[in-house]
CSV table of C-alpha atoms in Angstrom, one decimal:
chain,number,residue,atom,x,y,z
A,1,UNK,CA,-86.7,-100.0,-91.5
A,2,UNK,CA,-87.6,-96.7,-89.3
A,3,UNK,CA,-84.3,-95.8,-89.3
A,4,UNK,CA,-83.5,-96.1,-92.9
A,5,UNK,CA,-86.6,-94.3,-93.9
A,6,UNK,CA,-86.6,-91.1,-92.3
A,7,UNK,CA,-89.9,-90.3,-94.4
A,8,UNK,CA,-92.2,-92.2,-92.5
A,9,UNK,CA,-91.7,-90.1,-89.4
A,10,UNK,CA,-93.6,-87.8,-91.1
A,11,UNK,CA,-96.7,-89.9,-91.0
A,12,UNK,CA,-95.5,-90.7,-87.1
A,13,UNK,CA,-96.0,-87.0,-86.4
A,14,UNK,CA,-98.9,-86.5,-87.3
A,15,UNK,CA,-100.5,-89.5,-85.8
A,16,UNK,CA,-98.6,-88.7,-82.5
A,17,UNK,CA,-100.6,-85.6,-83.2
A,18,UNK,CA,-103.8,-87.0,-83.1
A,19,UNK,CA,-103.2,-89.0,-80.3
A,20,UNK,CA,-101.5,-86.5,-77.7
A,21,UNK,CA,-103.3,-88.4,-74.6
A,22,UNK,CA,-100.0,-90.7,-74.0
A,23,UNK,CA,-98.5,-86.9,-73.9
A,24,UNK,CA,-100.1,-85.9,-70.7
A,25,UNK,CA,-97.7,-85.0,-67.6
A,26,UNK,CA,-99.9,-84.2,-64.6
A,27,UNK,CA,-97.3,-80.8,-63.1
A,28,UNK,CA,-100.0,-79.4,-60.9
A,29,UNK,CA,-100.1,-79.6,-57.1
A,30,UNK,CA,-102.3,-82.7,-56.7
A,31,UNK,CA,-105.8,-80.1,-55.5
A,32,UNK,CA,-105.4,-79.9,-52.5
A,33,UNK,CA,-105.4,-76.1,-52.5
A,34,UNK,CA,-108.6,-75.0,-51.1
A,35,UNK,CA,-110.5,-72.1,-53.4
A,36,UNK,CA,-112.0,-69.4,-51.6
A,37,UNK,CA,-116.0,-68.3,-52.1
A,38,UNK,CA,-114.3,-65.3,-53.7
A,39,UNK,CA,-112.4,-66.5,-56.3
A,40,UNK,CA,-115.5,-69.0,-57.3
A,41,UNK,CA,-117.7,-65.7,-58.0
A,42,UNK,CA,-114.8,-63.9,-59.8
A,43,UNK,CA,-114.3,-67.4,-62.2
A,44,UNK,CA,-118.1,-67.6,-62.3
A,45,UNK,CA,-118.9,-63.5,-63.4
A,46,UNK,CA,-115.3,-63.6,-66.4
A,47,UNK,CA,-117.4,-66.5,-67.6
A,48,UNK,CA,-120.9,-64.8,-68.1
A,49,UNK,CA,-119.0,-62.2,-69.1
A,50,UNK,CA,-117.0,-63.9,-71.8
A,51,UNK,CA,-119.3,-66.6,-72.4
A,52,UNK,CA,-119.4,-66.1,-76.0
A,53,UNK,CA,-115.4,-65.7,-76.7
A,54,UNK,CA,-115.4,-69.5,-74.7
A,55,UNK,CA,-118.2,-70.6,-76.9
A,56,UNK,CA,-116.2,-69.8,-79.9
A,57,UNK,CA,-113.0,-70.7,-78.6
A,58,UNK,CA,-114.4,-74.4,-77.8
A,59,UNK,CA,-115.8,-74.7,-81.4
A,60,UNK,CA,-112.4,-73.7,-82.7
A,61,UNK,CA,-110.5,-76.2,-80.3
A,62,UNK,CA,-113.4,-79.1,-81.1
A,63,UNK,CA,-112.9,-78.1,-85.0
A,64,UNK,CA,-108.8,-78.5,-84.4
A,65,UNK,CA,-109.7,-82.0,-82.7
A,66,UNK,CA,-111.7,-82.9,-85.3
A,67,UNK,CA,-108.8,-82.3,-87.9
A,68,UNK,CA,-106.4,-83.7,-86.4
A,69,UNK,CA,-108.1,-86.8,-86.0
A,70,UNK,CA,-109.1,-86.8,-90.0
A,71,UNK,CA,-105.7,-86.1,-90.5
A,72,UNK,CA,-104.3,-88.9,-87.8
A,73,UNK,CA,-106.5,-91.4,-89.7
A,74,UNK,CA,-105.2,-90.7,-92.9
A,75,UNK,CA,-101.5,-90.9,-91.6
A,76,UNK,CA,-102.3,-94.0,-90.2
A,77,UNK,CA,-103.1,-96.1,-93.5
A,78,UNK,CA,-100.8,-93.7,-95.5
A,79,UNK,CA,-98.1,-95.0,-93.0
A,80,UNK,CA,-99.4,-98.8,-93.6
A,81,UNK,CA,-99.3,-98.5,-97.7
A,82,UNK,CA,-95.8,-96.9,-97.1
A,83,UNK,CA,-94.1,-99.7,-95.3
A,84,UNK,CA,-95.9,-102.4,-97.1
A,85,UNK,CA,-94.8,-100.8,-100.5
A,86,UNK,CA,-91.3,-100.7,-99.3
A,87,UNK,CA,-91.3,-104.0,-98.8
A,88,UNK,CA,-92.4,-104.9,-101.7
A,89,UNK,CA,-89.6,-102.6,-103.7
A,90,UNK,CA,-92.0,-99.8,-104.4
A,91,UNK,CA,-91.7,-97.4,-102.0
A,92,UNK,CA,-93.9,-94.2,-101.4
A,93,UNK,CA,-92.8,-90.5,-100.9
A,94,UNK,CA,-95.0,-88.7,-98.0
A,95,UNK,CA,-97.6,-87.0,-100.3
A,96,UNK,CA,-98.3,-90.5,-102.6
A,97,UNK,CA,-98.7,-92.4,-99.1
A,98,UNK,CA,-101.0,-89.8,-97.7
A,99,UNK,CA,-102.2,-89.6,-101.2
A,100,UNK,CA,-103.2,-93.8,-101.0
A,101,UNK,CA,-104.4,-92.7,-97.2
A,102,UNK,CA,-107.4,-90.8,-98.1
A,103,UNK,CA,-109.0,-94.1,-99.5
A,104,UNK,CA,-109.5,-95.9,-96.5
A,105,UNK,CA,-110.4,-93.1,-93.9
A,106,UNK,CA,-114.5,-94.2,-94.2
A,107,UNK,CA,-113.8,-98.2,-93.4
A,108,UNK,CA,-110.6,-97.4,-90.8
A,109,UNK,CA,-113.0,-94.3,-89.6
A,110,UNK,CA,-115.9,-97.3,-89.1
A,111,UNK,CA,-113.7,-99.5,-87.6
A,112,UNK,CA,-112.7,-97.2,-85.0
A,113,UNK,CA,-116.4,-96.2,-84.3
A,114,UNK,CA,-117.8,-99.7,-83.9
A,115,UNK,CA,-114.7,-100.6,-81.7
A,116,UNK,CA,-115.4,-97.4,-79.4
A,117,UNK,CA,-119.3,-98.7,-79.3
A,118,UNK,CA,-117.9,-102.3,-78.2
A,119,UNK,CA,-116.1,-101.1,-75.7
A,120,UNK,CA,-119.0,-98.1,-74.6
A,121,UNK,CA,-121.7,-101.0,-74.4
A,122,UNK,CA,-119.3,-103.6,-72.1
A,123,UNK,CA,-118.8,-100.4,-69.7
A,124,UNK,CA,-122.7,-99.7,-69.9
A,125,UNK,CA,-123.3,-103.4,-69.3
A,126,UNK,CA,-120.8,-103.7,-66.7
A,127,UNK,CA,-121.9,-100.5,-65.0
A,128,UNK,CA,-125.8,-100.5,-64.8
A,129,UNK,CA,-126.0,-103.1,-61.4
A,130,UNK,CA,-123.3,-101.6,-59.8
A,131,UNK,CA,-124.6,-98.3,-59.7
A,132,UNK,CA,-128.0,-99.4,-59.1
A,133,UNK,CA,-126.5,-101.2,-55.7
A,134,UNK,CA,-124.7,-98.2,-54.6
A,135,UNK,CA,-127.9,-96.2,-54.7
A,136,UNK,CA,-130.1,-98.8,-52.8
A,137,UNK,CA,-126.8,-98.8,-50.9
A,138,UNK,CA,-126.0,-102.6,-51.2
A,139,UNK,CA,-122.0,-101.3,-51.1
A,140,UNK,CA,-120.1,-104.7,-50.0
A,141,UNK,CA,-121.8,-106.2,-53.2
A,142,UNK,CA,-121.3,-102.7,-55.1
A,143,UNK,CA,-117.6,-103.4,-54.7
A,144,UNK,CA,-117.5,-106.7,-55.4
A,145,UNK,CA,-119.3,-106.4,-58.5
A,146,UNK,CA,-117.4,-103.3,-59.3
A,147,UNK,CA,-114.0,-105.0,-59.0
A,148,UNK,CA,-115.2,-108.2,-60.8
A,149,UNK,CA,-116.3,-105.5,-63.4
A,150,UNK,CA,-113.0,-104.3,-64.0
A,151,UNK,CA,-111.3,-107.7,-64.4
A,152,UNK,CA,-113.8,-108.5,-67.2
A,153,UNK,CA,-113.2,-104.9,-69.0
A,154,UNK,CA,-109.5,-106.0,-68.8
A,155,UNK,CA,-109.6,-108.9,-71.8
A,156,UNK,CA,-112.4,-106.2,-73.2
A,157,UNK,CA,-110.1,-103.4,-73.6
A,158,UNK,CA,-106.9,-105.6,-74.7
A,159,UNK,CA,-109.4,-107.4,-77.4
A,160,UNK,CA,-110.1,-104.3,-78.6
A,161,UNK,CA,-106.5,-103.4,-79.3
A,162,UNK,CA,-106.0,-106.3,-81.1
A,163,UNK,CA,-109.3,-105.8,-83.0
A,164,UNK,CA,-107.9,-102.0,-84.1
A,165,UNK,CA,-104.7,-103.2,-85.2
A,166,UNK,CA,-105.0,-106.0,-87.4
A,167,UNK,CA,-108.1,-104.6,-88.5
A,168,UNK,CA,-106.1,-101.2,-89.7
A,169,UNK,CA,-104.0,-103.6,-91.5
A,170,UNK,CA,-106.4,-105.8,-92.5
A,171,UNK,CA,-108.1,-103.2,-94.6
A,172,UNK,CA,-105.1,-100.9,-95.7
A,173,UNK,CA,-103.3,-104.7,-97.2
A,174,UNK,CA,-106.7,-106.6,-98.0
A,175,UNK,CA,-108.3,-103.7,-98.8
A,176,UNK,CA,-111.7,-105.3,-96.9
A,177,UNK,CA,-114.9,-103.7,-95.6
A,178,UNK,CA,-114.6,-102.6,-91.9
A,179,UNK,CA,-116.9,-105.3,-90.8
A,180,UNK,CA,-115.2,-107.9,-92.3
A,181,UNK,CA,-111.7,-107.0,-91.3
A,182,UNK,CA,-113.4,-107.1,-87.7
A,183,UNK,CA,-114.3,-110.6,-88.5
A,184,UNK,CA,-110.8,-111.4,-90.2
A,185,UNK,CA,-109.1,-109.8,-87.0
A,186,UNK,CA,-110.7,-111.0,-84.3
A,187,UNK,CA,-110.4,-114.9,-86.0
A,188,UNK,CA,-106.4,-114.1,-86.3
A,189,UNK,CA,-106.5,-112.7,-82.5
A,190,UNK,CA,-108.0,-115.8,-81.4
A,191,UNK,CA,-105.9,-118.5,-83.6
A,192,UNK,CA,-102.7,-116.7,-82.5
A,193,UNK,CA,-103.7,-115.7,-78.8
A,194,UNK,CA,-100.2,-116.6,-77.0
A,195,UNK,CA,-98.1,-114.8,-79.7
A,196,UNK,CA,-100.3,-111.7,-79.8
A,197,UNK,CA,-100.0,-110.8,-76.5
A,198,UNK,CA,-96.3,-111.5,-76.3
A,199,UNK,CA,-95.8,-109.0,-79.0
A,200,UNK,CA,-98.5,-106.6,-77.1
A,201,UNK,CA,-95.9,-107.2,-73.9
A,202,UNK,CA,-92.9,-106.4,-76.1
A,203,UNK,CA,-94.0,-102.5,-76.6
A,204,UNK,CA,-94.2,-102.2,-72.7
A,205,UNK,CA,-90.3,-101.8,-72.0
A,206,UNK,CA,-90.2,-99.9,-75.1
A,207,UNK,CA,-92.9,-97.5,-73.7
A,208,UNK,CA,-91.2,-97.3,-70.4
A,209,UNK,CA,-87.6,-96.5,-71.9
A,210,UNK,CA,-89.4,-94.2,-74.3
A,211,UNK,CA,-90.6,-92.3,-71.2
A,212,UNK,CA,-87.3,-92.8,-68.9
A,213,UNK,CA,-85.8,-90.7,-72.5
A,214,UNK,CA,-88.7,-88.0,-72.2
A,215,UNK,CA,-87.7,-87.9,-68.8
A,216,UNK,CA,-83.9,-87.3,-69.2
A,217,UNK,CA,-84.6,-84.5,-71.9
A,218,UNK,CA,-86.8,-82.5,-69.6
A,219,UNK,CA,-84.6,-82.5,-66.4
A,220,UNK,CA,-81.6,-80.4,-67.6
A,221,UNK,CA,-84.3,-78.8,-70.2
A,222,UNK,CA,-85.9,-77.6,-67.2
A,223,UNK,CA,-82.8,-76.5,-65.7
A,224,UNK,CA,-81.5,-74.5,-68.4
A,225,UNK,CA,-84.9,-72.7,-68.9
A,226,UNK,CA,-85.4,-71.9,-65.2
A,227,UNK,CA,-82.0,-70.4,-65.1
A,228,UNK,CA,-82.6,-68.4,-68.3
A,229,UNK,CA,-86.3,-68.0,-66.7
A,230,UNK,CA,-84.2,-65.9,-63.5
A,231,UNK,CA,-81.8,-64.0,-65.6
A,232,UNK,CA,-84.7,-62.3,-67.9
A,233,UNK,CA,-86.6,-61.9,-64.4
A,234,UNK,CA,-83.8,-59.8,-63.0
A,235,UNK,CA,-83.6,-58.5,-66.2
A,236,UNK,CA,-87.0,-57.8,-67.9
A,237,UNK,CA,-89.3,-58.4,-64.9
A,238,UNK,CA,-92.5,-61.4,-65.4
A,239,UNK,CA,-92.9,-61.0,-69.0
A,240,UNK,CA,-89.0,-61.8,-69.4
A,241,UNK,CA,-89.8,-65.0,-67.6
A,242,UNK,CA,-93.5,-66.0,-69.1
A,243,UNK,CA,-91.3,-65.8,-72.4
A,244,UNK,CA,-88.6,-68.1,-70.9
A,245,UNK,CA,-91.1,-70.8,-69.7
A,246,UNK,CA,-92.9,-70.6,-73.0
A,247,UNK,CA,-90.0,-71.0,-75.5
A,248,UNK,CA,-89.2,-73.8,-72.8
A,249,UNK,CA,-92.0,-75.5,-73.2
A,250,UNK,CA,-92.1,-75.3,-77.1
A,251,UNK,CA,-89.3,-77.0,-77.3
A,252,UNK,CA,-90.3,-79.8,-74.8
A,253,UNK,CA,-93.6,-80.5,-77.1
A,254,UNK,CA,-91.1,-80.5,-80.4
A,255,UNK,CA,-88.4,-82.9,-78.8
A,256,UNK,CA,-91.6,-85.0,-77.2
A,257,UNK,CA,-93.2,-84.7,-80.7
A,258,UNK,CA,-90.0,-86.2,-82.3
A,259,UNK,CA,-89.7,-89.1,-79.6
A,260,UNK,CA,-93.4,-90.0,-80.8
A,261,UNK,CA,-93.3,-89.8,-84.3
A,262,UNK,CA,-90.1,-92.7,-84.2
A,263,UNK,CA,-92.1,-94.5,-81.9
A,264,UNK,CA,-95.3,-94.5,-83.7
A,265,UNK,CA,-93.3,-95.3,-87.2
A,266,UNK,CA,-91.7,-98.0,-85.1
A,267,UNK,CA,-94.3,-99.7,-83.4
A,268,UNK,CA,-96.7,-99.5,-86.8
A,269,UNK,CA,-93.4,-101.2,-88.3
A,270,UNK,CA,-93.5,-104.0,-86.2
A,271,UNK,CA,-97.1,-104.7,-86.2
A,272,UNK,CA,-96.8,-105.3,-89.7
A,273,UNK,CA,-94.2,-107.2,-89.9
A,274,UNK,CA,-96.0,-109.8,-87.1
A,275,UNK,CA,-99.1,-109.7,-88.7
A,276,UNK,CA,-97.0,-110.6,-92.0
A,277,UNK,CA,-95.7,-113.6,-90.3
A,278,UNK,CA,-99.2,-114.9,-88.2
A,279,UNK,CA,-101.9,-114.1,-91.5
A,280,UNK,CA,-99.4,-114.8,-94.4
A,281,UNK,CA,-99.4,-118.5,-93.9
A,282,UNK,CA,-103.1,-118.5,-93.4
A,283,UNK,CA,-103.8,-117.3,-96.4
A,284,UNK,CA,-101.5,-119.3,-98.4
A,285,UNK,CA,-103.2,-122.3,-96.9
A,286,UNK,CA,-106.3,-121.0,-97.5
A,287,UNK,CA,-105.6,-120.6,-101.4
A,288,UNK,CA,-104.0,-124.0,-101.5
A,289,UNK,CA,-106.9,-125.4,-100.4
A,290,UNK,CA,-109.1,-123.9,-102.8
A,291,UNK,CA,-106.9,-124.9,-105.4
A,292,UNK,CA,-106.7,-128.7,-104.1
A,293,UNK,CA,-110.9,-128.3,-103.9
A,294,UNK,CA,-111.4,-127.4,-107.6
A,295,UNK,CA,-109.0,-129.9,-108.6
A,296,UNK,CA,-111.0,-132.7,-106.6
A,297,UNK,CA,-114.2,-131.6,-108.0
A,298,UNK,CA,-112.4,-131.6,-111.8
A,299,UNK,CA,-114.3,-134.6,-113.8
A,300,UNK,CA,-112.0,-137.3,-114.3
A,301,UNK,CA,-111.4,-137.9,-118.4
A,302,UNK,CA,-112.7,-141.5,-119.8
A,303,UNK,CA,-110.2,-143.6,-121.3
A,304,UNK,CA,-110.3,-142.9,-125.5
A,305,UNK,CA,-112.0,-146.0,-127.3
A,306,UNK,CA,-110.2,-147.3,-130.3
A,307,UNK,CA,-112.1,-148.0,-133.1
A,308,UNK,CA,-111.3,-150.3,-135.7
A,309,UNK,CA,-111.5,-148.9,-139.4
A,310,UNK,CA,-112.0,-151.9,-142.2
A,311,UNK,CA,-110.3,-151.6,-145.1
C-alpha cells in the first residue's frame, strides 16, 4: 500500500516535518572543551548587543514550530482518511485528504494535549519525593525511589503511545470526541495487551534498519562532500568550503526527509491495518448484540382468535 501510493508520502513529509526530534545526530565533540572567561564575556556582550535580533529570531523560529506542528497534525488525519478511503475504493488525492484533515485538528489537537498532561502529571508525581530526599540529602533512598520511578514511567510512556495512536484513528474513522476516543483506546489497549505490544516491538528492527540506511547514505555522502569540501578550499579559500559542507548537508536533510516520509506513511499504514483487525470485530459484536437485545425485548404477537360467524 505505501509503495503503490506514492501520494501519501506527501502527508509522510510533512509529518516527518513536524516531528524532526527522531532526526537528531549528536556530531559535536561530547563538551569536554573547556571555555575560557574570555570567550564567556565576548558570548555574553554579542547577546546584549543583539538582544533584540535573538528576540525576533526566537519568535520567528517558535512561529515555524508552531506551523509545522498545525500542519503535522493535519497531515496526520489527512494521511488516516487517505488510507482508509483507499481501502474502501475511494481514494483521496493529497489536497482532498489534507482537505478532510482540517476537520479533526481541534479533537486530535486535544488528544495530544491531554496525553502530554498525563504523562507531565506521572513525571510531577513521580518526581516531587525524590527531589525532596535529595535536598534533605536522604540519597540511598533518593536513588532508589528514583530508579523505581523510572520503571513505573516505563508502562506510563508506552500507555501513552498506545493511547495516541488508536486514539488518532479512533477519531479520524469514528469520527468521536477526544475524550471518548481516549476511553475507546485505552479499553482496546487493555483487551488486546499481548498483541499491541507485539506490533509496538515490530517497528523496532524497522527503526534500526531505517537508521543502519541513514547511516550508509551519509558515509560516502560525507566522503564525497569533504573531498569536494578540499578542492574548493584549495580553490576558493573557506567560503569555497562553507558552501561544500552546506550543499552537503542539504542534501543529507532531503535524502533523511525522504527515508522519513516512507517510514511515517508505512508505519501509519500498518497501524491501521492492526487496529482494523483488533476493533473491527468488536464492534461487529457490539452491533450484533444490540440487534439480538431489541429483538428480545420485541413483544411476542398473541395467537389470532377465530370467531365463528352464524349464518
Amino acid at each position: 500500500m505505501t509503495w503503490h501510493n506514492r501520494h501519501l508520502w506527501w502527508f509522510g513529509l510533512l509529518i516527518a516535518l513536524a516531528s524532526p526530534g527522531s532526526m537528531n545526530f549528536n556530531l559535536g565533540s561530547g563538551g569536554n572543551e573547556k571555555i575560557d572567561d574570555a570567550k564567556i564575556q565576548k558570548i555574553s556582550d554579542f547577546m546584549v548587543q543583539n538582544m533584540h535580533w535573538i528576540i525576533a529570531g526566537a519568535i520567528v523560529l517558535m512561529a515555524l514550530l508552531i506551523i509545522l506542528v498545525v500542519i503535522g497534525i493535519i497531515a496526520r488525519a489527512g494521511l488516516i482518511k487517505s488510507i482508509d478511503s483507499f481501502c474502501k475504493n475511494k481514494p483521496l488525492g493529497f489536497k482532498m485528504g489534507m482537505r478532510e484533515g482540517k476537520r479533526y485538528f481541534g479533537k486530535l489537537f486535544l488528544l495530544g494535549i491531554s496525553i502530554f498532561f498525563l504523562v507531565l502529571s506521572s513525571i510531577i508525581v513521580l518526581a516531587v519525593p525524590i527531589i525532596f530526599l535529595i535536598f534533605t540529602k536522604a540519597y540511598a533512598l533518593g536513588i532508589f525511589l528514583g530508579i523505581l520511578a523510572f520503571l513505573i514511567l516505563i508502562p506510563v510512556f508506552i500507555l501513552a503511545v498506545f493511547l495516541k495512536e488508536f486514539g488518532n484513528l479512533y477519531i479520524v474513522l469514528g469520527d468521536l470526541s477526544a475524550w471518548n476516543s481516549l476511553e475507546k483506546a485505552y479499553e482496546l489497549f487493555r483487551k488486546n495487551l499481548l498483541a499491541s505490544i507485539v506490533m509496538w516491538l515490530f517497528f523496532i528492527p524497522i527503526g534500526f534498519i531505517l537508521m543502519l540506511a541513514i547511516i550508509a547514505i551519509l558515509i560516502p555522502l560525507a566522503i564525497i562532500f569533504i573531498a569536494i569540501g578540499f578542492g574548493l578550499y584549495f580553490a576558493a579559500g573557506t567560503p569555497g568550503a562553507i558552501i561544500a559542507a552546506a550543499v552537503g548537508a542539504i542534501c543529507f536533510l532531503a535524502i533523511v526527509l525522504a527515508l522519513r516520509s516512507v517510514y511515517e506513511t508505512f508505519a501509519q499504514t500498518a497501524w491501521y491495518l492492526f487496529f482494523l483487525e483488533i476493533a473491527k470485530p468488536k464492534i461487529e459484536e457490539r452491533v450484533l448484540e444490540e440487534i439480538l437485545e431489541k429483538k428480545e425485548e420485541l413483544p411476542t404477537p398473541e395467537p389470532v382468535k377465530t370467531i365463528g360467524i352464524e349464518k
